[in-house]
Amino acid sequence: MNLRLFLSDVDGTLVRPDKTLGAPVVAAVQHLVAAGVPVSIISARPPSGLLWIAERLGLTTPIGAFNGGTIVQRDGTVLSATHLDAPVAARTLDMIARPDVIRWVFAKGQWYADRLDDHYTPRECVTSAQDPVVCTDFTPLLDAVDKIVAVSSHHDMLAALEAEVASALGDGAEVARSQPYYLDVTAPTANKGDGIAALAATLGIALEDVAVIGDQYNDLPMFRRAGLSIAMGQAPDDVRRAAMHVTGASDADGVAQAIDTILLPLLDA
């Protein structure tokens, strides 16, 4: 392929399990950029959780938050944003309201939660780079919802809930797990397939010249549309099978391995 753009997922991919950027990944990304290939990131995270990564990597391209539903410049300037329709957001919140689920809503630049917990709240504080606002009535937010998340440690239940919510909402929303414990609901075009298309369009690059890397089910839409797809070594079997290549795991800086062994050799072909 004529590699002209590399797009990476973040959690489970670009960062290590402790949410840090490994030095080998930083070096490999900068090597690829120096070789003339722009690099960007696309993630279910809000913009606040991505800007420090873009700065650390020295990226100059726009980045995709909320699975690409929001495109921002590296300085945080919003280029485009799409929201869930208010009735769809309200229905989603009703469907996921159950004792074993914590509900999060990202809207108007803020993270709202119907309750806090000792496990997922601290983790999200790190990934989102902000603190939650406890909110039991989401009604005032319904006209500007970027993402709704059903959070649960019951992974099998969440997988079943994913199927239930996706069936009920149909074309009204994108429904996919970004982690086994996070079920994300975003606007229909806030998926990584449309997201990478939007990012590539800002640079005038065809999707066939784009390489992507990810580790979860919400990465499958970009796998289907990119010219080259790479799955992380620890990704679920279905995700690995959907990719053209498989690299090392995130705790072994698999993105650096992918750049060194898969992408850079393309430039010498």
PDB file of C-alpha atoms in Angstrom:
ATOM      1  CA  MET A   1       0.000   0.000   0.000  1.00  0.00           C
ATOM      2  CA  ASN A   2       0.939   3.656  -0.327  1.00  0.00           C
ATOM      3  CA  LEU A   3       1.100   4.446   3.389  1.00  0.00           C
ATOM      4  CA  ARG A   4       0.136   8.088   3.920  1.00  0.00           C
ATOM      5  CA  LEU A   5      -1.503   8.100   7.379  1.00  0.00           C
ATOM      6  CA  PHE A   6      -1.383   5.967  10.539  1.00  0.00           C
ATOM      7  CA  LEU A   7      -4.246   6.100  13.046  1.00  0.00           C
ATOM      8  CA  SER A   8      -4.042   4.465  16.454  1.00  0.00           C
ATOM      9  CA  ASP A   9      -6.577   3.593  19.111  1.00  0.00           C
ATOM     10  CA  VAL A  10      -5.432   4.600  22.604  1.00  0.00           C
ATOM     11  CA  ASP A  11      -6.562   2.373  25.501  1.00  0.00           C
ATOM     12  CA  GLY A  12      -5.363  -1.189  25.099  1.00  0.00           C
ATOM     13  CA  THR A  13      -3.297  -0.072  22.118  1.00  0.00           C
ATOM     14  CA  LEU A  14      -1.133   3.025  22.245  1.00  0.00           C
ATOM     15  CA  VAL A  15      -0.858   3.181  26.034  1.00  0.00           C
ATOM     16  CA  ARG A  16       0.205   0.491  28.467  1.00  0.00           C
ATOM     17  CA  PRO A  17      -2.281  -1.046  30.925  1.00  0.00           C
ATOM     18  CA  ASP A  18      -1.269   1.581  33.502  1.00  0.00           C
ATOM     19  CA  LYS A  19      -2.286   4.270  30.951  1.00  0.00           C
ATOM     20  CA  THR A  20       1.259   5.496  30.363  1.00  0.00           C
ATOM     21  CA  LEU A  21       3.007   5.958  27.046  1.00  0.00           C
ATOM     22  CA  GLY A  22       6.028   3.683  26.722  1.00  0.00           C
ATOM     23  CA  ALA A  23       9.268   5.226  25.495  1.00  0.00           C
ATOM     24  CA  PRO A  24       9.506   2.682  22.621  1.00  0.00           C
ATOM     25  CA  VAL A  25       6.075   3.758  21.370  1.00  0.00           C
ATOM     26  CA  VAL A  26       6.956   7.450  21.519  1.00  0.00           C
ATOM     27  CA  ALA A  27      10.205   6.815  19.644  1.00  0.00           C
ATOM     28  CA  ALA A  28       8.554   4.641  16.997  1.00  0.00           C
ATOM     29  CA  VAL A  29       5.767   7.163  16.355  1.00  0.00           C
ATOM     30  CA  GLN A  30       8.277   9.969  15.983  1.00  0.00           C
ATOM     31  CA  HIS A  31      10.349   7.791  13.655  1.00  0.00           C
ATOM     32  CA  LEU A  32       7.315   7.202  11.434  1.00  0.00           C
ATOM     33  CA  VAL A  33       6.474  10.906  11.383  1.00  0.00           C
ATOM     34  CA  ALA A  34      10.086  11.739  10.504  1.00  0.00           C
ATOM     35  CA  ALA A  35       9.794   9.280   7.624  1.00  0.00           C
ATOM     36  CA  GLY A  36       6.948  11.389   6.225  1.00  0.00           C
ATOM     37  CA  VAL A  37       3.854   9.546   7.498  1.00  0.00           C
ATOM     38  CA  PRO A  38       1.438  11.633   9.615  1.00  0.00           C
ATOM     39  CA  VAL A  39       0.164   9.935  12.775  1.00  0.00           C
ATOM     40  CA  SER A  40      -3.063  10.604  14.631  1.00  0.00           C
ATOM     41  CA  ILE A  41      -5.160   9.028  17.378  1.00  0.00           C
ATOM     42  CA  ILE A  42      -8.810   8.017  17.542  1.00  0.00           C
ATOM     43  CA  SER A  43     -10.421   6.927  20.767  1.00  0.00           C
ATOM     44  CA  ALA A  44     -13.611   6.594  22.764  1.00  0.00           C
ATOM     45  CA  ARG A  45     -12.032   9.060  25.211  1.00  0.00           C
ATOM     46  CA  PRO A  46     -13.191  12.683  25.403  1.00  0.00           C
ATOM     47  CA  PRO A  47     -10.835  15.341  24.016  1.00  0.00           C
ATOM     48  CA  SER A  48      -9.514  16.112  27.507  1.00  0.00           C
ATOM     49  CA  GLY A  49      -8.068  12.598  27.698  1.00  0.00           C
ATOM     50  CA  LEU A  50      -6.287  12.819  24.346  1.00  0.00           C
ATOM     51  CA  LEU A  51      -4.634  16.210  24.166  1.00  0.00           C
ATOM     52  CA  TRP A  52      -1.726  15.322  26.484  1.00  0.00           C
ATOM     53  CA  ILE A  53      -1.018  12.233  24.370  1.00  0.00           C
ATOM     54  CA  ALA A  54      -0.949  14.265  21.173  1.00  0.00           C
ATOM     55  CA  GLU A  55       1.415  16.726  22.843  1.00  0.00           C
ATOM     56  CA  ARG A  56       3.731  14.004  24.174  1.00  0.00           C
ATOM     57  CA  LEU A  57       3.926  12.368  20.741  1.00  0.00           C
ATOM     58  CA  GLY A  58       4.427  15.696  18.999  1.00  0.00           C
ATOM     59  CA  LEU A  59       1.425  15.177  16.715  1.00  0.00           C
ATOM     60  CA  THR A  60       0.292  18.011  14.471  1.00  0.00           C
ATOM     61  CA  THR A  61      -2.731  16.370  12.837  1.00  0.00           C
ATOM     62  CA  PRO A  62      -6.355  16.612  14.068  1.00  0.00           C
ATOM     63  CA  ILE A  63      -7.413  13.854  16.481  1.00  0.00           C
ATOM     64  CA  GLY A  64     -10.656  11.918  16.928  1.00  0.00           C
ATOM     65  CA  ALA A  65     -12.462  11.812  20.287  1.00  0.00           C
ATOM     66  CA  PHE A  66     -15.657   9.907  21.134  1.00  0.00           C
ATOM     67  CA  ASN A  67     -14.783   7.291  18.472  1.00  0.00           C
ATOM     68  CA  GLY A  68     -14.319  10.052  15.911  1.00  0.00           C
ATOM     69  CA  GLY A  69     -17.633  11.768  16.586  1.00  0.00           C
ATOM     70  CA  THR A  70     -15.671  14.844  17.667  1.00  0.00           C
ATOM     71  CA  ILE A  71     -12.669  16.022  15.658  1.00  0.00           C
ATOM     72  CA  VAL A  72     -10.346  18.442  17.426  1.00  0.00           C
ATOM     73  CA  GLN A  73      -7.125  20.247  16.737  1.00  0.00           C
ATOM     74  CA  ARG A  74      -4.179  19.521  18.992  1.00  0.00           C
ATOM     75  CA  ASP A  75      -4.897  22.743  20.906  1.00  0.00           C
ATOM     76  CA  GLY A  76      -8.420  21.521  21.693  1.00  0.00           C
ATOM     77  CA  THR A  77     -10.254  23.562  19.062  1.00  0.00           C
ATOM     78  CA  VAL A  78     -13.310  21.580  17.959  1.00  0.00           C
ATOM     79  CA  LEU A  79     -13.503  21.162  14.177  1.00  0.00           C
ATOM     80  CA  SER A  80     -16.694  19.081  14.158  1.00  0.00           C
ATOM     81  CA  ALA A  81     -18.942  17.287  16.622  1.00  0.00           C
ATOM     82  CA  THR A  82     -21.975  15.043  16.451  1.00  0.00           C
ATOM     83  CA  HIS A  83     -24.379  14.247  19.285  1.00  0.00           C
ATOM     84  CA  LEU A  84     -26.945  11.614  20.080  1.00  0.00           C
ATOM     85  CA  ASP A  85     -30.510  12.638  19.311  1.00  0.00           C
ATOM     86  CA  ALA A  86     -32.170  13.591  22.591  1.00  0.00           C
ATOM     87  CA  PRO A  87     -34.908  10.898  22.411  1.00  0.00           C
ATOM     88  CA  VAL A  88     -32.284   8.236  21.660  1.00  0.00           C
ATOM     89  CA  ALA A  89     -30.147   9.409  24.577  1.00  0.00           C
ATOM     90  CA  ALA A  90     -33.154   9.299  26.915  1.00  0.00           C
ATOM     91  CA  ARG A  91     -34.110   5.810  25.773  1.00  0.00           C
ATOM     92  CA  THR A  92     -30.543   4.578  26.178  1.00  0.00           C
ATOM     93  CA  LEU A  93     -30.336   5.864  29.734  1.00  0.00           C
ATOM     94  CA  ASP A  94     -33.609   4.123  30.572  1.00  0.00           C
ATOM     95  CA  MET A  95     -32.456   0.817  29.047  1.00  0.00           C
ATOM     96  CA  ILE A  96     -29.166   0.690  30.918  1.00  0.00           C
ATOM     97  CA  ALA A  97     -30.614   1.765  34.274  1.00  0.00           C
ATOM     98  CA  ARG A  98     -30.081  -1.333  36.411  1.00  0.00           C
ATOM     99  CA  PRO A  99     -28.467  -2.050  39.772  1.00  0.00           C
ATOM    100  CA  ASP A 100     -25.302  -3.607  38.334  1.00  0.00           C
ATOM    101  CA  VAL A 101     -24.640  -0.751  35.887  1.00  0.00           C
ATOM    102  CA  ILE A 102     -23.133   2.688  36.538  1.00  0.00           C
ATOM    103  CA  ARG A 103     -24.268   5.264  34.002  1.00  0.00           C
ATOM    104  CA  TRP A 104     -21.886   7.888  32.635  1.00  0.00           C
ATOM    105  CA  VAL A 105     -22.818  10.746  30.331  1.00  0.00           C
ATOM    106  CA  PHE A 106     -20.286  12.903  28.504  1.00  0.00           C
ATOM    107  CA  ALA A 107     -21.837  16.206  27.466  1.00  0.00           C
ATOM    108  CA  LYS A 108     -20.906  19.868  27.194  1.00  0.00           C
ATOM    109  CA  GLY A 109     -17.245  19.146  27.898  1.00  0.00           C
ATOM    110  CA  GLN A 110     -17.947  17.377  31.187  1.00  0.00           C
ATOM    111  CA  TRP A 111     -18.208  13.826  32.521  1.00  0.00           C
ATOM    112  CA  TYR A 112     -21.339  13.085  34.574  1.00  0.00           C
ATOM    113  CA  ALA A 113     -21.981   9.916  36.613  1.00  0.00           C
ATOM    114  CA  ASP A 114     -25.071   8.728  38.443  1.00  0.00           C
ATOM    115  CA  ARG A 115     -22.811   7.370  41.182  1.00  0.00           C
ATOM    116  CA  LEU A 116     -19.137   6.909  41.966  1.00  0.00           C
ATOM    117  CA  ASP A 117     -17.258   3.700  42.723  1.00  0.00           C
ATOM    118  CA  ASP A 118     -13.830   2.703  43.963  1.00  0.00           C
ATOM    119  CA  HIS A 119     -12.656   0.956  40.801  1.00  0.00           C
ATOM    120  CA  TYR A 120     -13.831   2.560  37.567  1.00  0.00           C
ATOM    121  CA  THR A 121     -14.079   6.160  38.760  1.00  0.00           C
ATOM    122  CA  PRO A 122     -10.326   6.544  39.507  1.00  0.00           C
ATOM    123  CA  ARG A 123      -9.487   4.821  36.218  1.00  0.00           C
ATOM    124  CA  GLU A 124     -11.688   7.193  34.228  1.00  0.00           C
ATOM    125  CA  CYS A 125     -10.275  10.196  36.069  1.00  0.00           C
ATOM    126  CA  VAL A 126      -6.909   9.239  34.580  1.00  0.00           C
ATOM    127  CA  THR A 127      -8.111   8.466  31.055  1.00  0.00           C
ATOM    128  CA  SER A 128     -10.428  11.473  30.802  1.00  0.00           C
ATOM    129  CA  ALA A 129      -8.100  13.859  32.633  1.00  0.00           C
ATOM    130  CA  GLN A 130     -11.063  15.269  34.550  1.00  0.00           C
ATOM    131  CA  ASP A 131     -13.220  14.532  37.587  1.00  0.00           C
ATOM    132  CA  PRO A 132     -16.862  13.433  37.389  1.00  0.00           C
ATOM    133  CA  VAL A 133     -19.917  15.417  38.398  1.00  0.00           C
ATOM    134  CA  VAL A 134     -22.456  13.279  40.260  1.00  0.00           C
ATOM    135  CA  CYS A 135     -25.797  13.660  38.509  1.00  0.00           C
ATOM    136  CA  THR A 136     -28.999  11.692  39.057  1.00  0.00           C
ATOM    137  CA  ASP A 137     -31.092  13.643  36.527  1.00  0.00           C
ATOM    138  CA  PHE A 138     -29.536  13.684  33.063  1.00  0.00           C
ATOM    139  CA  THR A 139     -32.481  15.480  31.447  1.00  0.00           C
ATOM    140  CA  PRO A 140     -30.769  18.908  31.112  1.00  0.00           C
ATOM    141  CA  LEU A 141     -27.941  17.225  29.169  1.00  0.00           C
ATOM    142  CA  LEU A 142     -29.978  15.345  26.574  1.00  0.00           C
ATOM    143  CA  ASP A 143     -29.592  17.950  23.828  1.00  0.00           C
ATOM    144  CA  ALA A 144     -25.782  17.705  23.813  1.00  0.00           C
ATOM    145  CA  VAL A 145     -24.767  14.121  24.627  1.00  0.00           C
ATOM    146  CA  ASP A 146     -21.460  13.042  23.105  1.00  0.00           C
ATOM    147  CA  LYS A 147     -21.392   9.585  24.677  1.00  0.00           C
ATOM    148  CA  ILE A 148     -23.267   7.408  27.148  1.00  0.00           C
ATOM    149  CA  VAL A 149     -21.398   4.590  28.882  1.00  0.00           C
ATOM    150  CA  ALA A 150     -22.818   1.611  30.739  1.00  0.00           C
ATOM    151  CA  VAL A 151     -20.139   0.555  33.212  1.00  0.00           C
ATOM    152  CA  SER A 152     -20.116  -2.859  34.866  1.00  0.00           C
ATOM    153  CA  SER A 153     -17.739  -5.516  36.133  1.00  0.00           C
ATOM    154  CA  HIS A 154     -20.207  -8.167  34.870  1.00  0.00           C
ATOM    155  CA  HIS A 155     -18.727  -8.635  31.419  1.00  0.00           C
ATOM    156  CA  ASP A 156     -21.143 -11.278  30.159  1.00  0.00           C
ATOM    157  CA  MET A 157     -24.112  -9.209  31.234  1.00  0.00           C
ATOM    158  CA  LEU A 158     -22.665  -6.171  29.470  1.00  0.00           C
ATOM    159  CA  ALA A 159     -22.186  -8.173  26.276  1.00  0.00           C
ATOM    160  CA  ALA A 160     -25.829  -9.214  26.409  1.00  0.00           C
ATOM    161  CA  LEU A 161     -26.862  -5.632  27.122  1.00  0.00           C
ATOM    162  CA  GLU A 162     -24.862  -4.509  24.084  1.00  0.00           C
ATOM    163  CA  ALA A 163     -26.940  -6.763  21.842  1.00  0.00           C
ATOM    164  CA  GLU A 164     -30.180  -5.634  23.485  1.00  0.00           C
ATOM    165  CA  VAL A 165     -29.441  -1.919  23.199  1.00  0.00           C
ATOM    166  CA  ALA A 166     -28.108  -2.207  19.638  1.00  0.00           C
ATOM    167  CA  SER A 167     -31.245  -4.044  18.540  1.00  0.00           C
ATOM    168  CA  ALA A 168     -33.537  -1.522  20.203  1.00  0.00           C
ATOM    169  CA  LEU A 169     -31.794   1.579  18.877  1.00  0.00           C
ATOM    170  CA  GLY A 170     -31.073   0.279  15.378  1.00  0.00           C
ATOM    171  CA  ASP A 171     -29.695   2.996  13.105  1.00  0.00           C
ATOM    172  CA  GLY A 172     -30.241   5.625  15.782  1.00  0.00           C
ATOM    173  CA  ALA A 173     -26.926   5.013  17.531  1.00  0.00           C
ATOM    174  CA  GLU A 174     -23.559   3.291  17.426  1.00  0.00           C
ATOM    175  CA  VAL A 175     -23.415   0.697  20.210  1.00  0.00           C
ATOM    176  CA  ALA A 176     -20.151  -1.097  21.010  1.00  0.00           C
ATOM    177  CA  ARG A 177     -17.911  -2.049  23.906  1.00  0.00           C
ATOM    178  CA  SER A 178     -14.691  -0.053  24.095  1.00  0.00           C
ATOM    179  CA  GLN A 179     -13.545  -2.350  26.910  1.00  0.00           C
ATOM    180  CA  PRO A 180     -15.145  -5.512  28.343  1.00  0.00           C
ATOM    181  CA  TYR A 181     -16.445  -3.322  31.176  1.00  0.00           C
ATOM    182  CA  TYR A 182     -17.497  -0.250  29.126  1.00  0.00           C
ATOM    183  CA  LEU A 183     -20.471  -0.240  26.752  1.00  0.00           C
ATOM    184  CA  ASP A 184     -20.431   2.972  24.687  1.00  0.00           C
ATOM    185  CA  VAL A 185     -23.418   4.517  22.934  1.00  0.00           C
ATOM    186  CA  THR A 186     -22.720   7.371  20.533  1.00  0.00           C
ATOM    187  CA  ALA A 187     -24.323   9.013  17.516  1.00  0.00           C
ATOM    188  CA  PRO A 188     -24.565   6.810  14.387  1.00  0.00           C
ATOM    189  CA  THR A 189     -21.621   8.511  12.683  1.00  0.00           C
ATOM    190  CA  ALA A 190     -19.572   8.577  15.903  1.00  0.00           C
ATOM    191  CA  ASN A 191     -17.890   5.296  15.060  1.00  0.00           C
ATOM    192  CA  LYS A 192     -14.283   4.686  14.154  1.00  0.00           C
ATOM    193  CA  GLY A 193     -15.087   3.852  10.538  1.00  0.00           C
ATOM    194  CA  ASP A 194     -16.629   7.253   9.883  1.00  0.00           C
ATOM    195  CA  GLY A 195     -14.109   8.760  12.292  1.00  0.00           C
ATOM    196  CA  ILE A 196     -11.050   7.703  10.309  1.00  0.00           C
ATOM    197  CA  ALA A 197     -12.795   8.827   7.125  1.00  0.00           C
ATOM    198  CA  ALA A 198     -13.259  12.292   8.648  1.00  0.00           C
ATOM    199  CA  LEU A 199      -9.666  12.452   9.857  1.00  0.00           C
ATOM    200  CA  ALA A 200      -8.300  11.292   6.505  1.00  0.00           C
ATOM    201  CA  ALA A 201     -10.476  13.851   4.710  1.00  0.00           C
ATOM    202  CA  THR A 202      -8.946  16.707   6.737  1.00  0.00           C
ATOM    203  CA  LEU A 203      -5.598  15.740   5.207  1.00  0.00           C
ATOM    204  CA  GLY A 204      -6.894  14.876   1.726  1.00  0.00           C
ATOM    205  CA  ILE A 205      -5.865  11.214   2.077  1.00  0.00           C
ATOM    206  CA  ALA A 206      -7.774   8.236   0.645  1.00  0.00           C
ATOM    207  CA  LEU A 207      -8.779   5.494   3.087  1.00  0.00           C
ATOM    208  CA  GLU A 208      -6.897   2.923   1.051  1.00  0.00           C
ATOM    209  CA  ASP A 209      -3.699   4.735   2.063  1.00  0.00           C
ATOM    210  CA  VAL A 210      -4.538   4.643   5.780  1.00  0.00           C
ATOM    211  CA  ALA A 211      -3.244   2.088   8.311  1.00  0.00           C
ATOM    212  CA  VAL A 212      -5.038   1.602  11.638  1.00  0.00           C
ATOM    213  CA  ILE A 213      -4.386  -0.293  14.854  1.00  0.00           C
ATOM    214  CA  GLY A 214      -6.705  -1.245  17.711  1.00  0.00           C
ATOM    215  CA  ASP A 215      -7.732  -3.889  20.213  1.00  0.00           C
ATOM    216  CA  GLN A 216     -11.499  -3.869  20.797  1.00  0.00           C
ATOM    217  CA  TYR A 217     -14.858  -4.348  19.107  1.00  0.00           C
ATOM    218  CA  ASN A 218     -15.329  -0.612  18.599  1.00  0.00           C
ATOM    219  CA  ASP A 219     -12.197  -0.711  16.408  1.00  0.00           C
ATOM    220  CA  LEU A 220     -13.815  -3.092  13.894  1.00  0.00           C
ATOM    221  CA  PRO A 221     -15.506  -0.322  11.854  1.00  0.00           C
ATOM    222  CA  MET A 222     -12.106   1.224  11.111  1.00  0.00           C
ATOM    223  CA  PHE A 223     -10.609  -2.196  10.354  1.00  0.00           C
ATOM    224  CA  ARG A 224     -13.248  -2.619   7.651  1.00  0.00           C
ATOM    225  CA  ARG A 225     -12.551   0.719   5.969  1.00  0.00           C
ATOM    226  CA  ALA A 226      -8.791   1.226   6.232  1.00  0.00           C
ATOM    227  CA  GLY A 227      -6.301   0.029   3.665  1.00  0.00           C
ATOM    228  CA  LEU A 228      -4.354  -1.860   6.354  1.00  0.00           C
ATOM    229  CA  SER A 229      -5.496  -3.018   9.795  1.00  0.00           C
ATOM    230  CA  ILE A 230      -3.478  -4.249  12.769  1.00  0.00           C
ATOM    231  CA  ALA A 231      -4.817  -5.858  15.952  1.00  0.00           C
ATOM    232  CA  MET A 232      -3.050  -5.883  19.290  1.00  0.00           C
ATOM    233  CA  GLY A 233      -1.792  -9.204  20.606  1.00  0.00           C
ATOM    234  CA  GLN A 234      -4.114  -9.247  23.622  1.00  0.00           C
ATOM    235  CA  ALA A 235      -7.232  -8.376  21.581  1.00  0.00           C
ATOM    236  CA  PRO A 236     -10.214 -10.771  21.616  1.00  0.00           C
ATOM    237  CA  ASP A 237     -10.058 -13.563  19.051  1.00  0.00           C
ATOM    238  CA  ASP A 238     -12.770 -11.981  16.881  1.00  0.00           C
ATOM    239  CA  VAL A 239     -10.870  -8.706  16.720  1.00  0.00           C
ATOM    240  CA  ARG A 240      -7.575 -10.386  15.834  1.00  0.00           C
ATOM    241  CA  ARG A 241      -9.253 -12.407  13.093  1.00  0.00           C
ATOM    242  CA  ALA A 242     -10.737  -9.248  11.594  1.00  0.00           C
ATOM    243  CA  ALA A 243      -7.321  -7.596  11.177  1.00  0.00           C
ATOM    244  CA  MET A 244      -4.788  -8.078   8.401  1.00  0.00           C
ATOM    245  CA  HIS A 245      -1.917  -8.227  10.892  1.00  0.00           C
ATOM    246  CA  VAL A 246      -1.439  -8.913  14.602  1.00  0.00           C
ATOM    247  CA  THR A 247       1.272  -7.265  16.669  1.00  0.00           C
ATOM    248  CA  GLY A 248       2.439  -7.559  20.270  1.00  0.00           C
ATOM    249  CA  ALA A 249       0.328  -6.763  23.310  1.00  0.00           C
ATOM    250  CA  SER A 250      -0.068  -3.289  24.775  1.00  0.00           C
ATOM    251  CA  ASP A 251       2.022  -4.174  27.829  1.00  0.00           C
ATOM    252  CA  ALA A 252       4.869  -5.017  25.444  1.00  0.00           C
ATOM    253  CA  ASP A 253       4.544  -1.778  23.418  1.00  0.00           C
ATOM    254  CA  GLY A 254       2.963  -3.585  20.476  1.00  0.00           C
ATOM    255  CA  VAL A 255       2.407  -0.335  18.579  1.00  0.00           C
ATOM    256  CA  ALA A 256       6.165   0.189  18.415  1.00  0.00           C
ATOM    257  CA  GLN A 257       6.567  -3.368  17.136  1.00  0.00           C
ATOM    258  CA  ALA A 258       3.913  -2.782  14.479  1.00  0.00           C
ATOM    259  CA  ILE A 259       5.567   0.407  13.272  1.00  0.00           C
ATOM    260  CA  ASP A 260       9.000  -1.206  13.117  1.00  0.00           C
ATOM    261  CA  THR A 261       8.025  -4.522  11.532  1.00  0.00           C
ATOM    262  CA  ILE A 262       4.914  -3.739   9.465  1.00  0.00           C
ATOM    263  CA  LEU A 263       4.690  -0.041   8.603  1.00  0.00           C
ATOM    264  CA  LEU A 264       8.236   1.207   8.136  1.00  0.00           C
ATOM    265  CA  PRO A 265       9.099  -1.685   5.748  1.00  0.00           C
ATOM    266  CA  LEU A 266       6.239  -0.491   3.512  1.00  0.00           C
ATOM    267  CA  LEU A 267       8.117   2.740   2.918  1.00  0.00           C
ATOM    268  CA  ASP A 268      11.117   0.830   1.607  1.00  0.00           C
ATOM    269  CA  ALA A 269       9.119  -1.475  -0.673  1.00  0.00           C
TER     270      ALA A 269
END
